[in-house]
Every structure is written in structure tokens, then in C-alpha cells.
PDB file of C-alpha atoms in Angstrom:
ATOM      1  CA  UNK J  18     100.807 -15.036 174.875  1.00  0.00           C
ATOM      2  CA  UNK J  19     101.382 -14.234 179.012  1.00  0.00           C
ATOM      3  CA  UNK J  20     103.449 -17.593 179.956  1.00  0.00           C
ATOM      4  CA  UNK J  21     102.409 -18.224 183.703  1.00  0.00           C
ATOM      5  CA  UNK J  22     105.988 -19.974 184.195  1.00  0.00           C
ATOM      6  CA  UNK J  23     108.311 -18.152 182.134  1.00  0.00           C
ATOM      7  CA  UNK J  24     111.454 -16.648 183.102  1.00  0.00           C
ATOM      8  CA  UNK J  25     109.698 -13.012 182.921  1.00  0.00           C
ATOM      9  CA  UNK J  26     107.263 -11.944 185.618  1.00  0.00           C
ATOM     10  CA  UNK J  27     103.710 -11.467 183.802  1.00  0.00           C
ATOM     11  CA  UNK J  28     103.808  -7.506 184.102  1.00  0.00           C
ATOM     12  CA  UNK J  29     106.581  -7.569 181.906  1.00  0.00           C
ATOM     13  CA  UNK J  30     105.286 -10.078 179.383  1.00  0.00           C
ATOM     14  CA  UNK J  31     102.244  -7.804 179.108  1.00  0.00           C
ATOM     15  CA  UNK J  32     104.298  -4.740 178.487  1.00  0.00           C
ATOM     16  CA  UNK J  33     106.093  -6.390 175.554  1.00  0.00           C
ATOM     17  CA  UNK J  34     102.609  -7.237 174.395  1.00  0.00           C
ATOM     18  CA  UNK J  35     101.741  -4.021 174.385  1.00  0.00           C
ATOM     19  CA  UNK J  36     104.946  -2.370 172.821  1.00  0.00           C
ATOM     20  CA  UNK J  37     104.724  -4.616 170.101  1.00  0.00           C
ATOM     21  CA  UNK J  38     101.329  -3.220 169.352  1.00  0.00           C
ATOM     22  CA  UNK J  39     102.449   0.095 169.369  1.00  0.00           C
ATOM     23  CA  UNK J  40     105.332  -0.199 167.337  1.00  0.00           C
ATOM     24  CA  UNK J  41     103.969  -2.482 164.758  1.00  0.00           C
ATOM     25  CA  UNK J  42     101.105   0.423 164.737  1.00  0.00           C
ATOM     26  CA  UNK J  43      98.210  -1.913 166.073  1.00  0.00           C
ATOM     27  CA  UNK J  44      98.015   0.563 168.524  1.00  0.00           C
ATOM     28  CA  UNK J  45      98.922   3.743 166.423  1.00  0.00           C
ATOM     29  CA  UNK J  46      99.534   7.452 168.242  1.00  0.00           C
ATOM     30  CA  UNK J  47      96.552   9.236 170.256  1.00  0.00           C
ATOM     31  CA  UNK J  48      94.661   5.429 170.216  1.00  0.00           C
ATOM     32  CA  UNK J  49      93.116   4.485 173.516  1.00  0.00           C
ATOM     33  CA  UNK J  50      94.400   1.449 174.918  1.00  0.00           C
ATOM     34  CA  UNK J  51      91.988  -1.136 175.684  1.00  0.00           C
ATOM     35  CA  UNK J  52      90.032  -0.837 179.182  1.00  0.00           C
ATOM     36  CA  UNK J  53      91.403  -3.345 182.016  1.00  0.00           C
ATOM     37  CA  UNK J  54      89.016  -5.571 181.892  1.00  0.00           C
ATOM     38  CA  UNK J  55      89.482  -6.329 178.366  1.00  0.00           C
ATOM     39  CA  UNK J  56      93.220  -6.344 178.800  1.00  0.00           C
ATOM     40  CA  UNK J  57      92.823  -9.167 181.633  1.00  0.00           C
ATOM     41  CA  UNK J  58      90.089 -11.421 179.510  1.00  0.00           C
ATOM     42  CA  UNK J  59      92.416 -11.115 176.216  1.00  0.00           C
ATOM     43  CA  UNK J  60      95.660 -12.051 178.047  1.00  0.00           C
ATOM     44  CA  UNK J  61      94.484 -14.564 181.156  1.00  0.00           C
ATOM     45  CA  UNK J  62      96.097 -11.617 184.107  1.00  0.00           C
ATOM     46  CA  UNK J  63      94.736 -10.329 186.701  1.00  0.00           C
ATOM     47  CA  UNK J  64      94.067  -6.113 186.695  1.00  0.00           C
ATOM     48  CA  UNK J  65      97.404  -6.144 189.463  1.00  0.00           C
ATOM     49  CA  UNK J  66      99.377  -7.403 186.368  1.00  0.00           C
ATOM     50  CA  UNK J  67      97.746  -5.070 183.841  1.00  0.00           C
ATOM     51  CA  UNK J  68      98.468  -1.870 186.182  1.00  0.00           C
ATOM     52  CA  UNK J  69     101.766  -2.503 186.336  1.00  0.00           C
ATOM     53  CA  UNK J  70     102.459  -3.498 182.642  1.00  0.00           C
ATOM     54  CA  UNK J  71     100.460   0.308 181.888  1.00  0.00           C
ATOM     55  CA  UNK J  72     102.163   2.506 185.197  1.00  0.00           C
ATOM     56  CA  UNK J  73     105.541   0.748 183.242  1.00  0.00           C
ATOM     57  CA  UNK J  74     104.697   2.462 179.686  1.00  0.00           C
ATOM     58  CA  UNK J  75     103.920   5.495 181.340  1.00  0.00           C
ATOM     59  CA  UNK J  76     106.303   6.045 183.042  1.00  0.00           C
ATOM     60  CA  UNK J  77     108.474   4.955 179.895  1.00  0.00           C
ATOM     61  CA  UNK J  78     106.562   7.771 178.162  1.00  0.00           C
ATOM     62  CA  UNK J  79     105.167   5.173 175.716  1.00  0.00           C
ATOM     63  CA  UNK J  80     101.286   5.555 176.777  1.00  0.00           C
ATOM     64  CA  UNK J  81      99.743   8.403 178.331  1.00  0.00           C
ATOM     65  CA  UNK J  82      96.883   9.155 180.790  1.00  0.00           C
ATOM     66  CA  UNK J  83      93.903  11.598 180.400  1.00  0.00           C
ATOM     67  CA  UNK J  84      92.061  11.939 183.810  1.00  0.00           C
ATOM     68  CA  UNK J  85      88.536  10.917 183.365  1.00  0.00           C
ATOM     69  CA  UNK J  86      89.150   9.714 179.746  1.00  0.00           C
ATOM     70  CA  UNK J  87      91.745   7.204 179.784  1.00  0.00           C
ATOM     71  CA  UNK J  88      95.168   6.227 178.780  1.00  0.00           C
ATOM     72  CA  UNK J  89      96.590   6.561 175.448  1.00  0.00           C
ATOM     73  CA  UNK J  90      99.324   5.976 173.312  1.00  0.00           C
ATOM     74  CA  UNK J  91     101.776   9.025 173.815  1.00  0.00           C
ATOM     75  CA  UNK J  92     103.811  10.242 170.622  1.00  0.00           C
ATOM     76  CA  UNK J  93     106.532   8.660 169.933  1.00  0.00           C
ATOM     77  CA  UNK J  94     110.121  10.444 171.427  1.00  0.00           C
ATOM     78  CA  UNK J  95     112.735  12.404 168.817  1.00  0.00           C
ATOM     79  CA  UNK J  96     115.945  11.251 169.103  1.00  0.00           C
ATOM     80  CA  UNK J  97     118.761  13.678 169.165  1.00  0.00           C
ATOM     81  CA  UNK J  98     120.281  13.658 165.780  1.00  0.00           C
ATOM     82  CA  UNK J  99     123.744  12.455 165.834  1.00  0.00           C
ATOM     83  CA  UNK J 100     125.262  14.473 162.646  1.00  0.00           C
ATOM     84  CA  UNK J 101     125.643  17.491 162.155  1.00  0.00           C
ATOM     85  CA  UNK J 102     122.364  18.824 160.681  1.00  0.00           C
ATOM     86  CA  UNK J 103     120.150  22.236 161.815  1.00  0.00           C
ATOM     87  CA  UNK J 104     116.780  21.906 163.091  1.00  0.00           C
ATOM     88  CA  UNK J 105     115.064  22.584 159.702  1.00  0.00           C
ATOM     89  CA  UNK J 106     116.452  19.428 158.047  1.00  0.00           C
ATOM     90  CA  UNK J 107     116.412  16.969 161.229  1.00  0.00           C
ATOM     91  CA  UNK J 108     112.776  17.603 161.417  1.00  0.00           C
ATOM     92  CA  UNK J 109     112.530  17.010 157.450  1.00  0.00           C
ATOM     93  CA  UNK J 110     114.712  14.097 157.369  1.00  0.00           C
ATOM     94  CA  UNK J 111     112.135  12.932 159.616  1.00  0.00           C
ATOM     95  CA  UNK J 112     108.686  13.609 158.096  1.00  0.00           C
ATOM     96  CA  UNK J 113     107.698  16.254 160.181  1.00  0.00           C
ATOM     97  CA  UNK J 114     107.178  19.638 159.380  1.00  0.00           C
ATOM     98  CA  UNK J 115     109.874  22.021 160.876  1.00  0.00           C
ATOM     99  CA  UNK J 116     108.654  25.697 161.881  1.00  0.00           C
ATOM    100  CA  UNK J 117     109.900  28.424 163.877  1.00  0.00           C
ATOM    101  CA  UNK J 118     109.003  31.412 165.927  1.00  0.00           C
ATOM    102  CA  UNK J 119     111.442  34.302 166.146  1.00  0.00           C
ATOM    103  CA  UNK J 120     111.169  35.588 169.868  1.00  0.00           C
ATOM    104  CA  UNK J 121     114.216  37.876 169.847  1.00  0.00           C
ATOM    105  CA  UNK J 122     117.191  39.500 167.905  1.00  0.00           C
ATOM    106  CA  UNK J 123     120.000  41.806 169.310  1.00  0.00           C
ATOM    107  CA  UNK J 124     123.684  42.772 169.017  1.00  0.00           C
ATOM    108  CA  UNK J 125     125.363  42.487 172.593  1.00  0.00           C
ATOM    109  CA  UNK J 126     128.920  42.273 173.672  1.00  0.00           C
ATOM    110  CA  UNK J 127     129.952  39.106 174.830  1.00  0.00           C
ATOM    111  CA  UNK J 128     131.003  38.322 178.460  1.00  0.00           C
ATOM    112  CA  UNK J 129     134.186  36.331 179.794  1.00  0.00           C
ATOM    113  CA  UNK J 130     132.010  33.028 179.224  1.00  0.00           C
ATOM    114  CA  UNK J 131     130.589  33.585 175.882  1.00  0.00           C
ATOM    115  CA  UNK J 132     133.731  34.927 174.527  1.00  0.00           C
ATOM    116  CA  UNK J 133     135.682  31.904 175.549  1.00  0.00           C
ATOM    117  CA  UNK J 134     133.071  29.401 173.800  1.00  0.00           C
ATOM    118  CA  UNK J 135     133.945  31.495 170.668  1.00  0.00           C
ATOM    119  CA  UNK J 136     137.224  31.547 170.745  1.00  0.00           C
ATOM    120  CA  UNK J 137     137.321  35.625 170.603  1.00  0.00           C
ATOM    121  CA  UNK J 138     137.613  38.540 172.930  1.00  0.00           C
ATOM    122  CA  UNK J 139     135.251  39.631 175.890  1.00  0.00           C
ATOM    123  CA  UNK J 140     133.732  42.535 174.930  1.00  0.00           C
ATOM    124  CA  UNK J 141     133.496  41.673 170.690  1.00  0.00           C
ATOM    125  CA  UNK J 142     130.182  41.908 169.079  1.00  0.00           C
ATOM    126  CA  UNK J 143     127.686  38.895 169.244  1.00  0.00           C
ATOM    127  CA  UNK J 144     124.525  38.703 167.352  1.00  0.00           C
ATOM    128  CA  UNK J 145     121.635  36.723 169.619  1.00  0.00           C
ATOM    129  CA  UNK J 146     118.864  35.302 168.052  1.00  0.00           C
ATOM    130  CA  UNK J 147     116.083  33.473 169.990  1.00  0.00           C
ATOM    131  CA  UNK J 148     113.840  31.086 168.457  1.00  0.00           C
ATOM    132  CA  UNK J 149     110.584  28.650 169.223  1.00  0.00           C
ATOM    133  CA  UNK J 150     111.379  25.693 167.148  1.00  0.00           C
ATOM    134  CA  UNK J 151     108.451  23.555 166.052  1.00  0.00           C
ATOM    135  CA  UNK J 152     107.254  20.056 164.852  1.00  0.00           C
ATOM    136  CA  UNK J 153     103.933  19.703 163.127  1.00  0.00           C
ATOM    137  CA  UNK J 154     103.483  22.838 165.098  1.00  0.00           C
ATOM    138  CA  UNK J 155     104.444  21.588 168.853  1.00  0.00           C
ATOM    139  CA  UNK J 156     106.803  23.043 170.448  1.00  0.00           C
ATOM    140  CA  UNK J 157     109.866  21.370 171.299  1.00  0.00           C
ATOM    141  CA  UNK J 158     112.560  23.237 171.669  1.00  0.00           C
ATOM    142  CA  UNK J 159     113.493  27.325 172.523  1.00  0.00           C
ATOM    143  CA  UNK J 160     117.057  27.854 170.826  1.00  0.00           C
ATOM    144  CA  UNK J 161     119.163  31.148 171.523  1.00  0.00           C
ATOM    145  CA  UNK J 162     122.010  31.369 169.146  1.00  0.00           C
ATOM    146  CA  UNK J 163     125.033  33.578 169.648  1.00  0.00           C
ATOM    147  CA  UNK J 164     126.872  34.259 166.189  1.00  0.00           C
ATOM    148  CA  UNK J 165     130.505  36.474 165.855  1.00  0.00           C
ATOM    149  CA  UNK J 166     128.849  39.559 164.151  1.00  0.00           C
ATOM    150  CA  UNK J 167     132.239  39.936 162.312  1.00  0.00           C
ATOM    151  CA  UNK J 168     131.608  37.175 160.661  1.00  0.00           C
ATOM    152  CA  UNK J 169     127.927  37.757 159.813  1.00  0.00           C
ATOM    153  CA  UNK J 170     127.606  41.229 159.386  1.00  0.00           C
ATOM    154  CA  UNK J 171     123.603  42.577 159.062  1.00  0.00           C
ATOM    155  CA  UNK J 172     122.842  39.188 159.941  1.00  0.00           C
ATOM    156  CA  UNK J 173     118.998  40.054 161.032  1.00  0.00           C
ATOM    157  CA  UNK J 174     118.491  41.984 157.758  1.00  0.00           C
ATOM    158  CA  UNK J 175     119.987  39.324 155.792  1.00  0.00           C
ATOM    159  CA  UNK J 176     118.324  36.083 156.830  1.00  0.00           C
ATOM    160  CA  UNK J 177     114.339  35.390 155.762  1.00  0.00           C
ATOM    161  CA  UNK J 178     112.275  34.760 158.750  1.00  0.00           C
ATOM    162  CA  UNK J 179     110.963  31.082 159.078  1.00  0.00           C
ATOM    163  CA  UNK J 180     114.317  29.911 157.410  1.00  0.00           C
ATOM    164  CA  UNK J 181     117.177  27.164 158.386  1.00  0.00           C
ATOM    165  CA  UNK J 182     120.216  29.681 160.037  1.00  0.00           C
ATOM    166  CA  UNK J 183     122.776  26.912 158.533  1.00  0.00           C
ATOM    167  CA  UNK J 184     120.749  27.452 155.200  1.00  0.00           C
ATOM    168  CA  UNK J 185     120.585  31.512 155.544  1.00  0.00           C
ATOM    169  CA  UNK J 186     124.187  31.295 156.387  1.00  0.00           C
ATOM    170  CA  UNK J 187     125.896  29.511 153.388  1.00  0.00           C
ATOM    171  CA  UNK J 188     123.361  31.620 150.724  1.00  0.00           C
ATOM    172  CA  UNK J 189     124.281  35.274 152.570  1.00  0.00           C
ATOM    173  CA  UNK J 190     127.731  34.354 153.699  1.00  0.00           C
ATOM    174  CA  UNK J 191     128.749  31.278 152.438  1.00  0.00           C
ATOM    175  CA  UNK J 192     129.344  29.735 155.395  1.00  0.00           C
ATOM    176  CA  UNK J 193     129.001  26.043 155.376  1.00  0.00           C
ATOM    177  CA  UNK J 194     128.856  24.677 159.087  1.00  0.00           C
ATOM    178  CA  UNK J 195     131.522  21.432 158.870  1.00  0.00           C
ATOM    179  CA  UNK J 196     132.246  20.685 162.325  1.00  0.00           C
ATOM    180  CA  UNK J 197     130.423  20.719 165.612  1.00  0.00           C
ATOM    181  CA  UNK J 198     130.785  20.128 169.651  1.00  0.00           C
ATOM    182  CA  UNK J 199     127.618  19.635 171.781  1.00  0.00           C
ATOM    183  CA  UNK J 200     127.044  19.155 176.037  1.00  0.00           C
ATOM    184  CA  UNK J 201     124.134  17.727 177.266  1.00  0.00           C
ATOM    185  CA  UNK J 202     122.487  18.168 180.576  1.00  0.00           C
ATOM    186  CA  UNK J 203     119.241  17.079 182.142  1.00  0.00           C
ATOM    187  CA  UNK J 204     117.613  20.244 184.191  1.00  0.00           C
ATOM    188  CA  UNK J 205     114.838  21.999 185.252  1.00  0.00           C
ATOM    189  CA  UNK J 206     112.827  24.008 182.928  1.00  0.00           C
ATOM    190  CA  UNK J 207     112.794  28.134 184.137  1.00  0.00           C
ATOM    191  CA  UNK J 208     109.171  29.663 184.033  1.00  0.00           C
ATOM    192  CA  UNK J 209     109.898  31.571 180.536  1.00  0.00           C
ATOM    193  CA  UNK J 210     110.704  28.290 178.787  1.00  0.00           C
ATOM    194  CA  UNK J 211     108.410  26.528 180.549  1.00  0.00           C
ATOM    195  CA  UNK J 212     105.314  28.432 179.153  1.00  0.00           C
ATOM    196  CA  UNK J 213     106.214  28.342 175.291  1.00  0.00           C
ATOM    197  CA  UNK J 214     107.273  24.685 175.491  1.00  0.00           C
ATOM    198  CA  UNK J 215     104.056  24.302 177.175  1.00  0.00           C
ATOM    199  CA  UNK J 216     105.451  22.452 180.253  1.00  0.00           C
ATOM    200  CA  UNK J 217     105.183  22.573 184.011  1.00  0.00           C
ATOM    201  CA  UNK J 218     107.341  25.149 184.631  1.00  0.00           C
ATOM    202  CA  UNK J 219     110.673  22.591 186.796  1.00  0.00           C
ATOM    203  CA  UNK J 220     109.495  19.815 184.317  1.00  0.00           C
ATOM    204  CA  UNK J 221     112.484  18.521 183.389  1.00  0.00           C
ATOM    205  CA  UNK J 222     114.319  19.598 180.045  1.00  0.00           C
ATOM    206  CA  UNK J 223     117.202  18.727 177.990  1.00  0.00           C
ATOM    207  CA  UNK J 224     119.908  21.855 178.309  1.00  0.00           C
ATOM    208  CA  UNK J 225     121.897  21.631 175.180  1.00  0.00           C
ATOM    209  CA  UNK J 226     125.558  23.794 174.111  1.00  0.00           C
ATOM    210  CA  UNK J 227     126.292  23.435 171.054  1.00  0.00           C
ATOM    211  CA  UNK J 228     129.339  24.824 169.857  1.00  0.00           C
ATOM    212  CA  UNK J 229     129.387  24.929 165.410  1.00  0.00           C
ATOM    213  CA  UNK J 230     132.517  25.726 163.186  1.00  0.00           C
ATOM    214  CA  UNK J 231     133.137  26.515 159.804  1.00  0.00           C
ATOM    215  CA  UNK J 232     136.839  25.764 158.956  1.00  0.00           C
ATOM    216  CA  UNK J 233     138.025  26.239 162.215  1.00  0.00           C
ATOM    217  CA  UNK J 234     136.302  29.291 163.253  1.00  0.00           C
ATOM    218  CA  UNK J 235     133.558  28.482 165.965  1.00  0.00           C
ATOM    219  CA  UNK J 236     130.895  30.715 164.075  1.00  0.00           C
ATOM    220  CA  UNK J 237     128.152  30.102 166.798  1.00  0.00           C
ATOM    221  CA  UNK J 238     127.476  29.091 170.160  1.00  0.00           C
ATOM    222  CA  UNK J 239     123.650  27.769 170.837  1.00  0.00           C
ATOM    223  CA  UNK J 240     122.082  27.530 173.925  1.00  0.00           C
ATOM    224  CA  UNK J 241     119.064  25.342 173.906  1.00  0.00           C
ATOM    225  CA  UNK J 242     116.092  23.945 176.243  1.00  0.00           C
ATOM    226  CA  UNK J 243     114.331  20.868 174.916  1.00  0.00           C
ATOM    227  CA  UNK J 244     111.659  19.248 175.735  1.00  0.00           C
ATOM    228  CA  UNK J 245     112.498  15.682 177.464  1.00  0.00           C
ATOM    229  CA  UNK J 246     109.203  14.540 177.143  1.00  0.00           C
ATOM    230  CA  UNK J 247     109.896  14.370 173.295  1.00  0.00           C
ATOM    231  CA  UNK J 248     113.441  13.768 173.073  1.00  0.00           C
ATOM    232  CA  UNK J 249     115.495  11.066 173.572  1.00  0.00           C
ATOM    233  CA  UNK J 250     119.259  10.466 173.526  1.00  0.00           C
ATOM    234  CA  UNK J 251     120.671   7.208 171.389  1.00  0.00           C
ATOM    235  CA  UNK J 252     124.087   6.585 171.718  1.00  0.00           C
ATOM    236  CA  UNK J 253     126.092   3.747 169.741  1.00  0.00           C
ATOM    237  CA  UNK J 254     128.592   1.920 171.956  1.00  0.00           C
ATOM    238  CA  UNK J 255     131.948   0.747 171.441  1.00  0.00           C
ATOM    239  CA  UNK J 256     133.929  -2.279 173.287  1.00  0.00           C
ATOM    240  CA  UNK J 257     137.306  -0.811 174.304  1.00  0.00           C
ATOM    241  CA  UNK J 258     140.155  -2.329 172.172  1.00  0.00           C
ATOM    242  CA  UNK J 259     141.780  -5.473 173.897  1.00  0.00           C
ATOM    243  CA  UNK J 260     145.211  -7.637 173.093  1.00  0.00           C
ATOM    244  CA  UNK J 261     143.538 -10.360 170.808  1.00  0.00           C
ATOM    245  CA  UNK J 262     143.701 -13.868 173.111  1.00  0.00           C
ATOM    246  CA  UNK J 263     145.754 -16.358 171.674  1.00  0.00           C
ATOM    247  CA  UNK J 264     143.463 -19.048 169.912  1.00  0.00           C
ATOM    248  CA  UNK J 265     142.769 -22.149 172.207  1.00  0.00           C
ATOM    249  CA  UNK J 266     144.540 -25.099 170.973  1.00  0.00           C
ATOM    250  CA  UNK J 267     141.998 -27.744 169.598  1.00  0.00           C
ATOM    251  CA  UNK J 268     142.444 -31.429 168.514  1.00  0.00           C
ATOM    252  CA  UNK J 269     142.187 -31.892 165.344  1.00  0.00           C
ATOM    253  CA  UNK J 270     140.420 -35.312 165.950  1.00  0.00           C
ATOM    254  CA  UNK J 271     138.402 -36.632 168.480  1.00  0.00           C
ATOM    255  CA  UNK J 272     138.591 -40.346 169.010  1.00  0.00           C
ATOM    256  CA  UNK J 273     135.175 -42.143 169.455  1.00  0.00           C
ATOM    257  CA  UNK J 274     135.583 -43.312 173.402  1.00  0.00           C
ATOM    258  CA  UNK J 275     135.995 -39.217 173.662  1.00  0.00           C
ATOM    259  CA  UNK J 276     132.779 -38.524 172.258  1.00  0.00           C
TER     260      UNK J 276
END
């Protein structure tokens, strides 16, 4: 399967090997991956060429290493959703099971900043609700939304615990979230979100802004750190639209001596 004169250099043939296992599920999540020496008697490389097809998964966050027990196949990344959707039904959608830890609730009055990404007045009321959001009970992101108490009046009385906020908001309010705006930033993780995502505390983190609007009205603003160990971002690209080239003139026949 390693071709000794292909085009790719061996390490990388190896690490295809390898991802194929994993994502055909030969190799499923938490499964050791075979030692080095079996790795070099299967596929005819030297250990130089498996230790650089492994350091490459690692580092793609596709294996994992346990000092003094091996390396393993790491979970596999979330992708940020690309529709609008909460937390509760992204996780869902994907077969995990959502959860969520309320850390906080308050009523404050928004600053210069705050009250711009809401379209209101500095000073106007602001409910702030901060939440541990889970997957199959891991940590993965803390969220800290910021809703116009105006427009959700006894908000924290209103809304179960444990419950989708998009879901509490349409049954208490009928609110349905239609439109939303989001900015994404790679950062480091401070020492409070550090500790309940259960990271180095500088690891680096997703910083998400997320404004959300219900018929024009930007209802919330969320602030969020995520984990970028277990997200990813996927983004569909688009050629930019170009004048259509005129169509090359071709002979309708080509006489034999042309052939």
C-alpha cells in the first residue's frame, strides 16, 4: 500500500493509510493505534516514516498520545454549524446528547459596547445568563448570553433550567430567532474558562459573537469560548463571478493527414 516511488513521500502515504482507518472506523474513537513496529512490518517503512505519519495526525488532532500508554485515536472535531440552530438541537442533529450547566444569571445595564451590538441605549436593562454547554457530558463550550430584558421580561423565572434558550424563548415569548450574525476569533483561553472547559488555561479557544434577531430586533448578543480542540470551522467556497470566455472556435472536421 506505501509506493516506494510515488509522487507522495512515504510519511504521507502512511498517514492516508491511517486516516482511512479511522474514518472507515477500522480504527474507531479511544482505539490504540498499532505499536511501531507493527506499523513498519505491515507497511514495508522504516519507524522515521511511521513517526512522522503519527507526529502528522497529532498534530492534526486526529490521534492522540497518553504518556506511558500510547497513542490513540482522538474524538473526532464538531464542526461549527452553519444555520442558524441553538446548541440544544446542533448537538441533537448530531447524535450527541446536549446538556447544560447554569453558572450565572443577572440583570445589568449595558455599557457603550453592549448597547451598540443591540441596537439600544447604554444604560437599558440586559439580562446575562452564563452557561457550561455539554456533549455526552464534555465540556465544550462556556456561553454568556446578553438578552434586551424589555423584550423578555422575568426571563430567569420563566425559562426551565437544562432547556434550549431559542426553545424557552418562542414557548414564553414567542420569539422565534430568524436571523443571525456571528465573528470568529482564535484566542487564548482566560484561567476561569480554562478550568470548566478543562483546558490548559492559554490553550487556545474559539471566541465566538454571535449577534441573533427576531424580525429585525437583535434580541441577544452571545459571547462564547469554545473549545478548539473539538471544534472545527468548514466553510463552502465560491469562485468569484467572471465574463463567460467566448467559446474557442473548433473544426468541425478533421482531415486524416491532421490526425
Amino acid at each position: 500500500m506505501i509506493d516506494p516511488s510515488g509522487p507522495l513521500p512515504k510519511y504521507l502515504q502512511l498517514r492516508s493509510v491511517l486516516l482511512d482507518l479511522i474514518e472507515q472506523d477500522r480504527l474507531p474513537v479511544d482505539a490504540a493505534v498499532p505499536s511501531e513496529r507493527e506499523l513498519c512490518r505491515t507497511y514495508g517503512v522504516s519507524r522515521m516514516t511511521v513517526r512522522q505519519a503519527v507526529d502528522q495526525l497529532v498534530a492534526e488532532d486526529r490521534l492522540r498520545r497518553i504518556p506511558g500508554k500510547g497513542t490513540f485515536v482522538a474524538r473526532p472535531k464538531v464542526q461549527m454549524p452553519k444555520e442558524l440552530v441553538s446548541f440544544t438541537e446542533d448537538m441533537r442533529a448530531r447524535g450527541m446528547r446536549p446538556g447544560s450547566v447554569d453558572l450565572a444569571s443577572r440583570t445589568v445595564e449595558a455599557d457603550p459596547r453592549l448597547a451598540r451590538l443591540l441596537d439600544a441605549e447604554p444604560g437599558v436593562a440586559v439580562h446575562v445568563l452564563e452557561r457550561l454547554r455539554l456533549a455526552d457530558g464534555e465540556p465544550l463550550a462556556v456561553e454568556r448570553s446578553h438578552l434586551l430584558a424589555s423584550a423578555t421580561p422575568g426571563l430567569f423565572d420563566r425559562r426551565p433550567p437544562d432547556t434550549s434558550l431559542f426553545e424557552a424563548l418562542e414557548r414564553a415569548y414567542g420569539i422565534v430567532m430568524d436571523a443571525g450574525e456571528q465573528t470568529i476569533e482564535a484566542g487564548p483561553a482566560d484561567v476561569g474558562d480554562a478550568r470548566l472547559l478543562e483546558v490548559p488555561s492559554g490553550a487556545t479557544v474559539f471566541l465566538l459573537q454571535q449577534r441573533t434577531f427576531s424580525r429585525g430586533l437583535c434580541v441577544e448578543v452571545a459571547l462564547a469560548t469554545y473549545r478548539a480542540d473539538r471544534y472545527s470551522i468548514h466553510l463552502g467556497l465560491d469562485a468569484p463571478l467572471r465574463p463567460t470566455p467566448p467559446t474557442p472556435h473548433l473544426p468541425s472536421r478533421v482531415r486524416a493527414w491532421e490526425t
